[in-house]
XYZ file of C-alpha atoms in Angstrom:
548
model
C -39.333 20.732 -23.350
C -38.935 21.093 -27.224
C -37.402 24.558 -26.752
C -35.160 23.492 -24.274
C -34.525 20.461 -26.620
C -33.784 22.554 -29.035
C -31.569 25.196 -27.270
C -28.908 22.327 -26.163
C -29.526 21.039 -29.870
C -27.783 24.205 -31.514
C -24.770 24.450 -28.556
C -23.907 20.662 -28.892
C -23.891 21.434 -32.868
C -22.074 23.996 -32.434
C -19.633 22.884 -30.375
C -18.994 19.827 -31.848
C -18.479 21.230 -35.146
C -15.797 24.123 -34.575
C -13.895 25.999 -31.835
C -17.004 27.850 -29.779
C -16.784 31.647 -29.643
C -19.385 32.743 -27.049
C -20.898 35.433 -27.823
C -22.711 37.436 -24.945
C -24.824 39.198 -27.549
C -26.235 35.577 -29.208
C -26.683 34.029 -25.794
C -28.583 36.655 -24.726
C -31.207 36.833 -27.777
C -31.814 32.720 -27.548
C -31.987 33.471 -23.844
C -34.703 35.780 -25.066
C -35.974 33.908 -27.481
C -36.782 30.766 -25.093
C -37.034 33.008 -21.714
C -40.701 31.809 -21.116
C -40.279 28.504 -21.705
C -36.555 28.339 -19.776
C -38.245 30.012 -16.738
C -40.838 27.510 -16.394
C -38.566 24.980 -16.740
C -36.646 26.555 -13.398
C -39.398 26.429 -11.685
C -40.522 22.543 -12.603
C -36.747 21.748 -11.622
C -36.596 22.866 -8.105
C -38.115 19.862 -6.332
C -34.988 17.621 -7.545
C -32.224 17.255 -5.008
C -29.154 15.414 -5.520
C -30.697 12.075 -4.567
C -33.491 12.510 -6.777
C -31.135 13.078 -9.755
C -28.789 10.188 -8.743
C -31.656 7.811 -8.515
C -33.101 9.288 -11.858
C -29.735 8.474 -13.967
C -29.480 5.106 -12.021
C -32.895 4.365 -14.203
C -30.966 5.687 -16.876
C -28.537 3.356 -16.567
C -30.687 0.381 -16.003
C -32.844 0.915 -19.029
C -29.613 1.586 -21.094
C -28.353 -1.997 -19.632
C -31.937 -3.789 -20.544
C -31.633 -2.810 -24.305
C -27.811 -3.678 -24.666
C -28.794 -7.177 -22.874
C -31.847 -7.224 -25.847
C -29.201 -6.689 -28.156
C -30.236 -3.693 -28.965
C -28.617 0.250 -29.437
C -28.837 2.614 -26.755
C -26.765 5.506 -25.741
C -28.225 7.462 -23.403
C -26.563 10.860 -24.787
C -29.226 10.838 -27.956
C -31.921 8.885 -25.854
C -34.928 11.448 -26.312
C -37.187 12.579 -23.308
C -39.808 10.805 -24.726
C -38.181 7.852 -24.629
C -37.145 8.030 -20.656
C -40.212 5.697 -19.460
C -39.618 4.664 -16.005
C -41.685 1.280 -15.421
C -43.592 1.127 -12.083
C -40.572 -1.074 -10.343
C -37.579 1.297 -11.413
C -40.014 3.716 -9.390
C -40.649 1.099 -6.913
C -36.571 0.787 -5.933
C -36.462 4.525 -6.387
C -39.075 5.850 -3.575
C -37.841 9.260 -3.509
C -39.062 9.566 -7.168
C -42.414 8.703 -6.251
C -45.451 11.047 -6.851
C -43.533 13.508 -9.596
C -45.212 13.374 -12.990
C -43.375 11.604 -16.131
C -43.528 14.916 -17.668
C -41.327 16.589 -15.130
C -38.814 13.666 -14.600
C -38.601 13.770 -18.181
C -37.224 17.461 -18.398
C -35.048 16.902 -15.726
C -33.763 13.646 -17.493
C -32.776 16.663 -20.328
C -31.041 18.694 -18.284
C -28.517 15.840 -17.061
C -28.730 14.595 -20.690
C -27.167 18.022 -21.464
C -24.741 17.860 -18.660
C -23.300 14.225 -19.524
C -22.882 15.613 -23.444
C -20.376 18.682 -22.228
C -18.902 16.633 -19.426
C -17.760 13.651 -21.893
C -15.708 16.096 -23.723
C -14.270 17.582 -20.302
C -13.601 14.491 -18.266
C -10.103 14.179 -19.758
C -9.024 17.397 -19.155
C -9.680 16.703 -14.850
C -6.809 15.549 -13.251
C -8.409 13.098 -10.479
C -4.669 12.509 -8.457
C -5.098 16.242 -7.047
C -6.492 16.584 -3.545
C -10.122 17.482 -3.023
C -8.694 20.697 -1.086
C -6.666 21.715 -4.237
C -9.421 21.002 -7.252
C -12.374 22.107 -7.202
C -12.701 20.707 -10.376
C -11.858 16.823 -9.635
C -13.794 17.570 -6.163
C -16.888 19.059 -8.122
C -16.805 15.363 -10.632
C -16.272 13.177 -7.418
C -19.370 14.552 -5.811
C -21.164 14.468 -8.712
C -20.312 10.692 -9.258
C -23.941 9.366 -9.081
C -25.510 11.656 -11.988
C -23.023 10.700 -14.561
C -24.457 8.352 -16.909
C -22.213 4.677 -16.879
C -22.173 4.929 -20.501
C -20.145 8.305 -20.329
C -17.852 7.110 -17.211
C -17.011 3.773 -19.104
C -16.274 5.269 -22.524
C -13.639 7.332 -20.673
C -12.288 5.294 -18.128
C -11.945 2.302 -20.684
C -9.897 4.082 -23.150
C -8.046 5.038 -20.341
C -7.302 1.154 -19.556
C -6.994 0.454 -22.729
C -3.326 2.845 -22.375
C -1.977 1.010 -19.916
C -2.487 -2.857 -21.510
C 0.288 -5.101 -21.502
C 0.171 -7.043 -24.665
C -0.372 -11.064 -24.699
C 2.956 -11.752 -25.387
C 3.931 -10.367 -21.908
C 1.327 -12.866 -19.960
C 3.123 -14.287 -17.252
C 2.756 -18.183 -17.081
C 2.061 -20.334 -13.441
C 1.333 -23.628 -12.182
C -1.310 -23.545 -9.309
C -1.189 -27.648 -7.558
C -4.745 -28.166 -6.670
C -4.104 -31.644 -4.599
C -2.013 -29.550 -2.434
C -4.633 -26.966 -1.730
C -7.428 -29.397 -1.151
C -4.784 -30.968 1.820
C -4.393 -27.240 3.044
C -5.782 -26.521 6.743
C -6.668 -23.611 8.700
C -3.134 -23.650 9.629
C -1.562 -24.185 6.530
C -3.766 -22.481 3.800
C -1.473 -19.543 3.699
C 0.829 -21.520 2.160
C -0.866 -24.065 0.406
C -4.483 -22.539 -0.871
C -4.579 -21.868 -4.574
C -4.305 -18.193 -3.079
C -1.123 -18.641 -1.377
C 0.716 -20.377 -4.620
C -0.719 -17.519 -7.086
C 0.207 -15.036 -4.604
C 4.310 -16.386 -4.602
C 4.611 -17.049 -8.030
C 2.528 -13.135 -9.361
C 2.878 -10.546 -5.873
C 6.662 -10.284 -6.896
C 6.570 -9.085 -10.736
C 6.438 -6.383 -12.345
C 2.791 -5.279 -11.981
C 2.280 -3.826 -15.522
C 2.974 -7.464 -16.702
C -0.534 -8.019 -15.407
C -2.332 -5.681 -17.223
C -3.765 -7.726 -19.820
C -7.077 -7.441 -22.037
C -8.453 -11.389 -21.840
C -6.112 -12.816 -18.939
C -3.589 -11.891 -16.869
C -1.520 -14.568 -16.786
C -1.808 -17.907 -17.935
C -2.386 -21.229 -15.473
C -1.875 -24.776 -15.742
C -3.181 -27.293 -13.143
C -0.412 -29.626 -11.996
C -1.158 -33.348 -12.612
C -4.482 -31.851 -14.267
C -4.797 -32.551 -18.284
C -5.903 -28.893 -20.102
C -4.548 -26.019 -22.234
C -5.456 -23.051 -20.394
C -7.318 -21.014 -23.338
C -8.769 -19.382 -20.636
C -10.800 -21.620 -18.603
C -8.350 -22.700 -16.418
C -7.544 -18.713 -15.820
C -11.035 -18.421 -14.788
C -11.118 -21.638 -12.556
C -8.087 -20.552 -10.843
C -10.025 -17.369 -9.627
C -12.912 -18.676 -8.862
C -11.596 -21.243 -6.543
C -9.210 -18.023 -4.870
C -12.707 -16.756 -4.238
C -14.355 -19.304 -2.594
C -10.945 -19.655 -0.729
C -11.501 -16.149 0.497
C -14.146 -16.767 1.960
C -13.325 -19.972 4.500
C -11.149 -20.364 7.261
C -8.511 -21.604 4.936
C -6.781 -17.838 4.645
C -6.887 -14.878 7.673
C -7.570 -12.067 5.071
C -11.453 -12.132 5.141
C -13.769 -12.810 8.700
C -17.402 -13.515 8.603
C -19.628 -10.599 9.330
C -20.435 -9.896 13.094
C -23.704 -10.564 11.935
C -22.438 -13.791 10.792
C -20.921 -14.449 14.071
C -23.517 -13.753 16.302
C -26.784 -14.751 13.985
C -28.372 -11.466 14.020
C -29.398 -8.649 11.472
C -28.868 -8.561 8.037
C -26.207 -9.857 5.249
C -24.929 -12.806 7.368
C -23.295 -14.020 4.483
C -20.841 -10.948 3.941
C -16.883 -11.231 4.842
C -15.160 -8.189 6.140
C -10.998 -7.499 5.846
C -9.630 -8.762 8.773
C -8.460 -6.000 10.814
C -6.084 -7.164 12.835
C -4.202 -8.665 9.470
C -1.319 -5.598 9.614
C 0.255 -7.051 12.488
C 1.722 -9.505 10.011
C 3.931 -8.118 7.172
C 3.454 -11.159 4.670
C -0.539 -10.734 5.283
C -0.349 -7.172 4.512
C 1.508 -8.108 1.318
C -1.909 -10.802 0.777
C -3.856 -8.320 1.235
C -2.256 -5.770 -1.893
C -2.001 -9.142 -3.903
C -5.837 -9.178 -2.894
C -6.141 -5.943 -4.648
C -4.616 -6.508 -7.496
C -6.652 -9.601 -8.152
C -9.904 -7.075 -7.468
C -8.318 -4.711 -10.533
C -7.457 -7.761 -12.367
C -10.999 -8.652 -12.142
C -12.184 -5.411 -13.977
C -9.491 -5.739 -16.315
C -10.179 -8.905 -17.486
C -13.670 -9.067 -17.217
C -13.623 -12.051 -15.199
C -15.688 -11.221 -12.003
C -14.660 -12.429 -9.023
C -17.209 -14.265 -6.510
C -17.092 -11.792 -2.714
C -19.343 -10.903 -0.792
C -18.030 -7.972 0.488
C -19.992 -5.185 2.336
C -20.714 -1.162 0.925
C -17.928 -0.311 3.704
C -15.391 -1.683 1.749
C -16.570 -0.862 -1.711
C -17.229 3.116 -0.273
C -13.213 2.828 1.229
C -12.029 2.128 -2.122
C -13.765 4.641 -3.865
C -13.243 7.520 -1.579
C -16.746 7.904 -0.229
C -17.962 8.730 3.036
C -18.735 5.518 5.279
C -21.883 6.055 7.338
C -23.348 4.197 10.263
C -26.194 2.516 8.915
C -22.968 1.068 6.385
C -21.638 -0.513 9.539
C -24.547 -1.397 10.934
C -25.501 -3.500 7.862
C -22.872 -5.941 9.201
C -22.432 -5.140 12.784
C -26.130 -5.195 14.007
C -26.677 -2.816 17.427
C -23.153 -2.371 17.740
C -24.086 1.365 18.098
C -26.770 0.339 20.791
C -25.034 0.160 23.870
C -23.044 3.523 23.532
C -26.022 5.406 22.396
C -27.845 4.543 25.605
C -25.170 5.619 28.008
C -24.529 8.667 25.504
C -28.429 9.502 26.077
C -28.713 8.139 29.735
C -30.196 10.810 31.098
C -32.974 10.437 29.027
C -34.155 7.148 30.979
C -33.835 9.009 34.164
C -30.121 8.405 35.401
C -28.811 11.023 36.532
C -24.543 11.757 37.487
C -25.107 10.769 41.132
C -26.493 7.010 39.876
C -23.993 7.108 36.814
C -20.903 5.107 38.107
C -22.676 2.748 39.748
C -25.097 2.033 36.825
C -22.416 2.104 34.085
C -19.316 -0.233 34.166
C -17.593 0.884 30.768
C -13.969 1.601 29.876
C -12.432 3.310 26.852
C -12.171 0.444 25.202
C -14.412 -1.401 22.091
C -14.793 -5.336 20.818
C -13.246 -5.704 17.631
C -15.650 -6.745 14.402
C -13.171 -9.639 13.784
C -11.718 -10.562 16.583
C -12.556 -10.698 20.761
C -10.284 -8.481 21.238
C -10.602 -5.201 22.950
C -9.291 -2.258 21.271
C -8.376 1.039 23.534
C -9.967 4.146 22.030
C -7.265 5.946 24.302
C -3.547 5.361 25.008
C -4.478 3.108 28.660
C -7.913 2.734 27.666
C -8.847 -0.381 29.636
C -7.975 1.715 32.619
C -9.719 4.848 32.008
C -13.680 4.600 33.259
C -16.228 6.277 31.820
C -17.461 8.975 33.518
C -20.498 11.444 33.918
C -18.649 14.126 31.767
C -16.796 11.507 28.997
C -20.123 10.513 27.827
C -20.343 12.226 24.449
C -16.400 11.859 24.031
C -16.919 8.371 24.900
C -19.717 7.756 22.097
C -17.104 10.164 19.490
C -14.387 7.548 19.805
C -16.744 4.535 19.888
C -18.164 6.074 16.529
C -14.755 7.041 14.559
C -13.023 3.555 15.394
C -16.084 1.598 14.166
C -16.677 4.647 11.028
C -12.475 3.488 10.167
C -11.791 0.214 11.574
C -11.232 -1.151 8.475
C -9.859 1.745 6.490
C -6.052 0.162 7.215
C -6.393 -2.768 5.589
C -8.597 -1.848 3.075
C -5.413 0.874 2.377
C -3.307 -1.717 1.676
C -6.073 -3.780 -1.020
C -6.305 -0.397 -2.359
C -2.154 -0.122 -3.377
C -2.367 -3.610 -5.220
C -5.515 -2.315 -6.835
C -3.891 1.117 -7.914
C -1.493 -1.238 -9.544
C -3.768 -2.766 -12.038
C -6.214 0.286 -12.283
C -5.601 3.963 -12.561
C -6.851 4.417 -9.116
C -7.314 8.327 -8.613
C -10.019 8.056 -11.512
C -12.030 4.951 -9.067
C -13.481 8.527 -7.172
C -15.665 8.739 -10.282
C -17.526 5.720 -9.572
C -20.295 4.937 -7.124
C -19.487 1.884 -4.904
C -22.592 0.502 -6.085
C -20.881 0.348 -9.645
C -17.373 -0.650 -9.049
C -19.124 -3.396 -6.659
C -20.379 -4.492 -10.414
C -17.438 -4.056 -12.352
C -15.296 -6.324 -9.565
C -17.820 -8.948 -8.528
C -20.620 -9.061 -11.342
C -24.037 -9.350 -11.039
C -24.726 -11.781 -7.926
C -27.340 -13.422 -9.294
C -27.142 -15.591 -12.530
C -29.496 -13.908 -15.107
C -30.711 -16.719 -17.479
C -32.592 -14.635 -19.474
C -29.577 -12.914 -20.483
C -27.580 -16.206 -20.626
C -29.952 -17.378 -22.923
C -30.139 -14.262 -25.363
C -26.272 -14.832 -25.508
C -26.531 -18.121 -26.126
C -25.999 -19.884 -30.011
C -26.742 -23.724 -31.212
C -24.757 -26.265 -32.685
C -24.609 -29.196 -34.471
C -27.534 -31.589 -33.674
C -28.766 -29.389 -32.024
C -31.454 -26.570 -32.066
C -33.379 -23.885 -30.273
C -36.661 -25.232 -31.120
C -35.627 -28.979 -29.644
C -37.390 -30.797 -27.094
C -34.037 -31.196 -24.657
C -33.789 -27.632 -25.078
C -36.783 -26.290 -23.738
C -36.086 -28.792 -20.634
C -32.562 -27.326 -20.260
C -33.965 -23.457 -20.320
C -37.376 -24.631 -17.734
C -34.917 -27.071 -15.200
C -31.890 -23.948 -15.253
C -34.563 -21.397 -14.553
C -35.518 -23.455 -11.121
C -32.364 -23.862 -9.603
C -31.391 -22.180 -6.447
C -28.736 -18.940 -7.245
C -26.124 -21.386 -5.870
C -26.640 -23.926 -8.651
C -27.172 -21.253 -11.168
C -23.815 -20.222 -10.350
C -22.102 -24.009 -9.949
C -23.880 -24.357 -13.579
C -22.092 -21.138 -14.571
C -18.578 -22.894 -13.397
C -18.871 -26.232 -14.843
C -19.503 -24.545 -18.128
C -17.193 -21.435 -18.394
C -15.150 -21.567 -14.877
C -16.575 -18.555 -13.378
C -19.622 -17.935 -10.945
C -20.792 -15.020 -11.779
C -21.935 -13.350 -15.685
C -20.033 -10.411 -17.217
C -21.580 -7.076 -15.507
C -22.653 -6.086 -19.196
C -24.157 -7.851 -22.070
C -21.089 -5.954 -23.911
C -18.928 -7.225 -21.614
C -19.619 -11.130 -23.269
C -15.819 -12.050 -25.063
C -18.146 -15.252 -26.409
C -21.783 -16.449 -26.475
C -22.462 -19.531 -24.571
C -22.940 -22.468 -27.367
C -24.710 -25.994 -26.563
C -24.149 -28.773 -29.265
C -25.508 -32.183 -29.065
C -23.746 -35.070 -28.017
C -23.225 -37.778 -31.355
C -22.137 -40.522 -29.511
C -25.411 -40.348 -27.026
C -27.626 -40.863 -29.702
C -30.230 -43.665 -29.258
C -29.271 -44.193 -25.375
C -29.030 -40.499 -24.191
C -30.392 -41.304 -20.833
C -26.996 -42.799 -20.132
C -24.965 -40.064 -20.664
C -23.759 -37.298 -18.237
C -23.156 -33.170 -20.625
C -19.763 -32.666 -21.649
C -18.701 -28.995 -20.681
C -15.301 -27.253 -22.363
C -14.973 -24.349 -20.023
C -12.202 -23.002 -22.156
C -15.077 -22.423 -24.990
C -18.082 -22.065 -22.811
C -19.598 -24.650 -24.468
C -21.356 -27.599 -23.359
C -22.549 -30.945 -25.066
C -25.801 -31.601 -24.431
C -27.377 -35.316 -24.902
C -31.151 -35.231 -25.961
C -32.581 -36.335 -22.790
C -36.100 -38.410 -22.708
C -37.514 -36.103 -19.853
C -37.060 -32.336 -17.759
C -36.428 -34.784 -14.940
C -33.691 -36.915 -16.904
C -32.173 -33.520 -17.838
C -32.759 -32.034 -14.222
C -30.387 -35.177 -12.840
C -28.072 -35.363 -14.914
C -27.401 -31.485 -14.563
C -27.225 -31.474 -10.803
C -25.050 -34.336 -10.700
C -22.168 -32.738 -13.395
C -22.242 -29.332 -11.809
C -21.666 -31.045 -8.476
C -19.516 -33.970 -9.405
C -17.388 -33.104 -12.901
């Protein structure tokens, strides 16, 4: 390992220090020199496949995030072997890495070491907008998205952001009427939803105008008292989320899982996919995109549940069926059986009498019957259209919702360079877009600073940390709101424009059982009266973040 340490040692030097001249002659004598050690090296390598390397750098990347959370250094580019220590649960998450000895994932974690350290230096010399079929070089990155290391991919991609910011000054300003969204309906919300009034005032600019560092625009809540120093910016999109995700607006459906009760991920929304029939909801839908680039941009995740089909869509990877049925539990079931019929002993005589199917499949968001064929609600299914019956089943449910998820990817190309999305996992841009979905108090409290009247060591304080650490994700994320005006943390600890600060409360002192925390969203702040008891502090928590 320390040969082949060393070997990358002098190229990187090299390299790094003056224009390489490659010379045949000095490869071949450290070729020489190391041959031994190189060979068995090969030979230690060949178990890994591509889904043993991807799941190696996604430890990478996770033990690179705990350190930056723990405040401290770590790039993964001059992380040693030595010092790549998977713990029993990365291994645990990672079954295919199970059984190989530290020693061997070690070398391999050298070998992509080496390959991030050239590929840094190369990444902005790929053009991504070329075609797979005309690149071999932007195809060869693309399908090599899951062993690049995030540290290398974000470096990259956010100088690349960075180019196309639109400076403060250029922040376009909106009023979003919150009394008239609460009165919205089913039938109304496309007009009236916080969605609907962002969507008339922003869709229609100029969408560089959006590309801000901090915010995007700024908001101010009519009738509301507040200077929007970017809490009611965040408000605004977390109440778009949860708007989403109701019946107020036709852009997101519940799950079929959801619909029906069954399977898995019942509480996932899918793009509506009969939505294109309607040109203003195809214009929602880009403005829907934009907000999911104007999510990354700003840092500001936004709260959707959406499933790996859409995520894989948008980053140009391949959607597979156990992706669709995630969400769409046995939808798959009844077309394999009369694909494989024969195998419970029908045979073409008993066929048509058995099986009563026409071209023809239930739509994941609506009851209505799509025709696989032009006439398909005509056309039978016979003996000899059983496998071309299960193709066009399995295409229309593989790319139902590749239309609409088209049209979120325009707004989104408008806010993000969106050839260079390819170089991402859906996994990770699921990350940058939505956060992490689960509140992470530990790392809420490492970010976290005191102030006046107030201290770490306190009494009240240690009830605050113990009664946030019960609640249910939901009220881990209401908490999150109420305090900062977003449900979800940055994706990384970098990623923090300001550490959460809790103060006392003057004015409480001597009666403190009396008083409710004062939050300043703006500052992600909150005022926190020294209550008598964890069960003081536990009620008067619950009833701000559900109440104030």
């Amino acid at each position: 390992m320390h040969a082949m340490d060393a070997l990358i040692r002098e190229e990187v030097e090299a390299y790094s220090h003056h224009i390489p001249e490659f010379s045949v002659t000095g490869r071949r004598l450290l070729a020489t020199k190391y041959s031994t050690k190189l060979k068995q090296l090969q030979e230690s390598q060949r178990v890994f496949t591509l889904e043993r390397d991807c799941a190696l750098v996604q430890i990478v990347n996770e033990i690179c995030e705990a350190r930056a959370e723990a405040l401290l250094s770590c790039d993964p580019l001059r992380m040693s072997p030595e010092e790549f220590v998977p713990t029993d649960e990365h291994l645990r998450r990672c079954p295919c890495l199970a059984g190989l000895p530290l020693a061997q994932l070690q070398k391999r974690f050298l070998i992509l070491r080496n390959f991030n350290c050239r590929l840094q230096n190369s990444l902005s010399f790929i053009d991504f907008s070329i075609n797979d079929d005309h690149s071999l070089l932007a195809n060869g990155a693309r399908a090599l998205r899951g062993i690049i290391f995030q540290h290398v991919k974000l470096a990259w991609w956010l100088s690349v952001l960075k180019e196309q910011q639109s400076p403060a000054a250029a922040r376009p300003e909106i009023e979003v009427d919150r009394h008239r969204a609460r009165e919205a309906t089913e039938t109304t919300g496309d007009k009236e939803s916080v969605f609907a009034q962002v969507f008339e005032q922003l869709h229609g600019i100029q969408p560089s105008l959006l590309r801000g560092a901090d915010r995007a625009f700024k908001c101010q809540f009519v009738g509301e008292f507040g200077d929007d120093f970017g809490g009611l910016y965040r408000e605004c999109l977390a109440q778009i989320s949860s708007e989403l995700q109701s019946t107020l607006l036709p852009l997101l459906k519940p799950c079929p899982n959801a619909v029906y009760g069954v399977g898995e991920n019942r509480e996932v929304f899918v793009p509506n996919a009969h939505l294109r029939k309607d040109s203003r909801l195809v214009q929602m839908a880009e403005f829907l995109g934009k907000l999911v680039g104007i999510a990354v941009r700003t840092k500001t995740p936004l709260d959707l549940n959406l499933p790996s089909v859409v995520w894989k869509l948008l980053v140009q990877e391949p959607v597979t069926r156990r992706d669709i049925e995630r969400i769409h539990y046995g939808c798959f079931q009844v077309v394999d059986t009369i694909h494989n019929i024969d195998v419970h002993g029908i045979t073409e005589s008993m066929f048509d009498e058995i099986v009563d199917a026409t071209f023809t499949v239930r739509s994941s968001t609506s009851h209505e019957d799509v025709e696989l064929v032009p006439g398909g609600a005509h056309v039978r299914v016979k003996w000899d259209d059983k496998a071309e019956y299960a193709r066009a089943v399995e295409s229309y449910r593989l790319s139902e919702f590749r239309p609409v998820c088209d049209d979120i990817a325009r707004g989104v190309a408008t806010m993000l360079p969106a050839p260079t999305l390819g170089l991402f996992t859906w996994k990770e841009l699921l990350t940058l877009v939505c956060g992490k979905a689960t509140v992470d108090i530990d790392l809420l409290r490492r970010r976290t600073i005191y102030g006046d009247g107030c201290q770490a060591s306190d009494p009240h304080i240690a009830f605050f940390w113990d009664v946030l650490g019960e609640f249910t994700d939901e009220q881990k994320s209401a908490f999150l709101r109420f305090v900062w005006g977003r449900s979800r943390l940055p994706t990384h600890a970098a990623d923090f424009t300001q550490d959460f600060k809790i103060s006392g409360l003057p004015k409480a002192a001597g009666r403190a059982d009396m008083y409710l925390p004062i939050a300043h969203t703006c500052f992600f702040s909150i005022d926190l009266p020294m209550y008598s008891c964890r069960d003081v502090m536990k009620d008067k928590l619950l009833y701000a973040i559900t109440h104030c």
